[in-house]
Coordinates of C-alpha atoms and ligand atoms in Angstrom, one line a residue:
M1 CA 116.7 88.5 73.0
F2 CA 114.5 91.2 74.6
K3 CA 110.9 90.3 73.9
K4 CA 108.2 92.9 73.4
S5 CA 106.0 91.2 76.1
V6 CA 108.8 91.7 78.6
E7 CA 109.5 95.3 77.5
D8 CA 105.8 96.1 77.8
L9 CA 105.6 94.7 81.4
L10 CA 108.8 96.6 82.3
N11 CA 107.1 99.8 80.9
R12 CA 104.1 99.0 83.1
Q13 CA 106.5 98.7 86.0
V14 CA 107.9 102.2 85.2
E15 CA 104.4 103.5 85.6
R16 CA 103.8 101.6 88.8
E17 CA 107.1 102.6 90.5
G18 CA 106.2 106.2 89.5
N19 CA 102.8 105.8 91.0
S20 CA 104.4 104.5 94.2
A21 CA 106.6 107.6 94.3
V22 CA 103.7 110.1 94.0
L23 CA 101.5 108.1 96.4
Y24 CA 104.3 108.2 99.1
L25 CA 104.9 111.9 98.3
S26 CA 101.3 112.7 98.9
M27 CA 101.3 110.6 102.1
A28 CA 104.5 112.5 103.2
S29 CA 102.9 115.9 102.6
W30 CA 99.8 114.8 104.5
A31 CA 102.0 113.6 107.4
E32 CA 104.0 116.9 107.4
T33 CA 101.0 119.1 107.4
N34 CA 99.6 117.0 110.3
S35 CA 102.7 117.6 112.4
Y36 CA 104.2 114.1 112.0
A37 CA 107.7 115.3 111.0
G38 CA 109.4 111.9 111.5
I39 CA 106.8 110.0 109.5
A40 CA 106.9 112.6 106.8
E41 CA 110.7 112.1 106.6
W42 CA 110.2 108.3 106.4
L43 CA 107.7 108.7 103.5
Y44 CA 109.8 111.3 101.6
A45 CA 112.7 108.8 101.8
Q46 CA 110.4 106.1 100.6
A47 CA 109.3 108.2 97.7
E48 CA 112.9 108.9 96.7
E49 CA 113.6 105.1 96.7
E50 CA 110.6 104.6 94.4
K51 CA 111.9 107.2 92.0
M52 CA 115.2 105.3 92.0
H53 CA 113.4 102.1 91.3
M54 CA 111.6 103.7 88.4
L55 CA 114.9 105.1 87.0
K56 CA 116.5 101.7 87.3
V57 CA 113.7 100.2 85.1
I58 CA 113.8 103.0 82.6
R59 CA 117.6 102.7 82.2
Y60 CA 117.4 98.9 81.8
I61 CA 114.8 99.0 79.1
N62 CA 116.8 101.4 77.1
E63 CA 120.1 99.5 77.7
R64 CA 118.4 96.4 76.2
D65 CA 117.5 98.4 73.1
G66 CA 113.9 98.8 74.0
K67 CA 112.2 102.1 74.6
A68 CA 111.2 103.3 78.0
V69 CA 108.0 105.4 77.7
I70 CA 107.4 108.0 80.4
P71 CA 103.7 107.8 81.4
S72 CA 101.5 110.2 83.3
F73 CA 101.0 109.1 86.9
D74 CA 97.8 108.6 88.9
K75 CA 96.8 111.5 91.0
P76 CA 97.1 110.1 94.6
P77 CA 94.6 110.9 97.4
A78 CA 95.4 114.1 99.3
D79 CA 93.9 112.9 102.6
F80 CA 94.3 109.8 104.7
D81 CA 92.3 108.4 107.5
G82 CA 95.0 108.4 110.1
L83 CA 98.4 106.6 110.5
K84 CA 97.2 103.1 110.9
T85 CA 95.1 103.2 107.7
L86 CA 98.0 105.0 105.9
F87 CA 100.5 102.3 106.7
D88 CA 98.0 99.5 105.9
Q89 CA 97.7 101.2 102.5
V90 CA 101.5 101.3 102.1
L91 CA 101.6 97.5 102.9
D92 CA 98.8 96.7 100.5
H93 CA 100.5 98.8 97.8
E94 CA 103.8 97.0 98.3
K95 CA 102.1 93.6 98.1
F96 CA 100.6 94.8 94.8
I97 CA 104.1 95.9 93.6
T98 CA 105.5 92.5 94.6
G99 CA 102.8 90.8 92.6
S100 CA 103.7 93.0 89.6
I101 CA 107.4 92.2 89.8
N102 CA 106.5 88.5 90.1
E103 CA 104.5 88.7 86.9
I104 CA 107.5 90.1 85.0
V105 CA 109.7 87.3 86.4
A106 CA 107.2 84.7 85.2
E107 CA 107.2 86.3 81.7
T108 CA 111.0 86.2 81.5
I109 CA 110.9 82.5 82.3
K110 CA 108.2 81.9 79.6
E111 CA 110.3 83.8 77.1
N112 CA 113.7 82.4 78.1
D113 CA 115.0 85.9 78.9
F114 CA 117.5 84.9 81.5
S115 CA 119.3 88.2 81.5
T116 CA 116.2 90.1 82.5
H117 CA 115.3 87.3 84.9
N118 CA 118.7 87.7 86.5
W119 CA 118.5 91.5 86.6
L120 CA 115.0 91.3 88.2
Q121 CA 116.4 89.4 91.3
W122 CA 117.4 92.8 92.8
F123 CA 113.8 93.8 92.7
V124 CA 112.6 90.5 94.1
S125 CA 114.9 91.0 97.2
E126 CA 114.0 94.6 97.5
Q127 CA 110.3 93.7 97.7
V128 CA 111.0 91.3 100.6
E129 CA 112.7 94.2 102.4
E130 CA 110.1 96.7 101.6
E131 CA 107.2 94.5 102.9
S132 CA 109.2 93.6 106.0
S133 CA 110.1 97.2 106.8
V134 CA 106.4 98.2 106.5
H135 CA 105.4 95.3 108.7
A136 CA 107.9 96.4 111.3
V137 CA 106.4 99.9 111.2
I138 CA 102.9 98.6 111.6
D139 CA 104.0 96.3 114.5
R140 CA 105.6 99.3 116.3
L141 CA 102.6 101.5 115.7
N142 CA 100.3 98.8 117.2
L143 CA 102.7 98.5 120.2
V144 CA 102.9 102.2 121.0
G145 CA 99.1 102.8 120.7
D146 CA 97.3 106.0 119.9
H147 CA 98.5 107.8 123.0
N148 CA 102.2 107.6 122.2
L149 CA 102.3 108.7 118.6
Y150 CA 104.8 111.4 119.5
I151 CA 107.3 108.6 120.4
F152 CA 106.5 106.7 117.3
D153 CA 107.0 109.8 115.2
R154 CA 110.3 110.5 116.9
D155 CA 111.6 106.9 116.4
I156 CA 110.4 105.9 113.0
M157 CA 113.5 107.3 111.2
S158 CA 115.8 105.4 113.5
M159 CA 114.0 102.2 112.4
R160 CA 114.9 103.0 108.8
E161 CA 118.5 103.7 109.7
E162 CA 118.8 100.5 111.6
E163 CA 117.6 98.5 108.6
N164 CA 120.1 100.3 106.4
G165 CA 122.8 99.5 108.9
E166 CA 123.5 103.2 109.5
Ligands
LIG201 FE1 109.4 100.1 94.3 O1 109.1 99.2 95.8 FE2 107.8 100.0 96.7 O2 106.6 100.3 95.4

């Protein structure tokens, strides 16, 4: 049985995944206009993934006979205080999203909704990967330092490809 409280939290997640997508799009645009082509590519790809996450939740709500409601999204900031701050913001945001997924998981346990609980496991694993890939980016950024950002920008997409086994 699909409970209203679970449906409401999933609709909240639709909004949050959409907010993630627009935040990363804005970051990508900032990076592109600041001549960080590789970082922009990484962030555009991240925004695409967030859109896919949002769609996944929308389709699931409707499949369970609920109703996915498409919200308006928060206007993201247009400017960022440099790469280090930007990726710290990405990490904080991903931790927030992990917490949000965990709250839905907890609600499915409370409501004995084992199907949704099972379906959510994909998101649980995905959040582990998302946080770890941002951690890896921050580590690399710290390693190369401010004077080698050209190398960081050149290499960031290959980090993503390695993670995806490409
Ligand atoms: Fe959808 O995982 Fe990031 O936000």
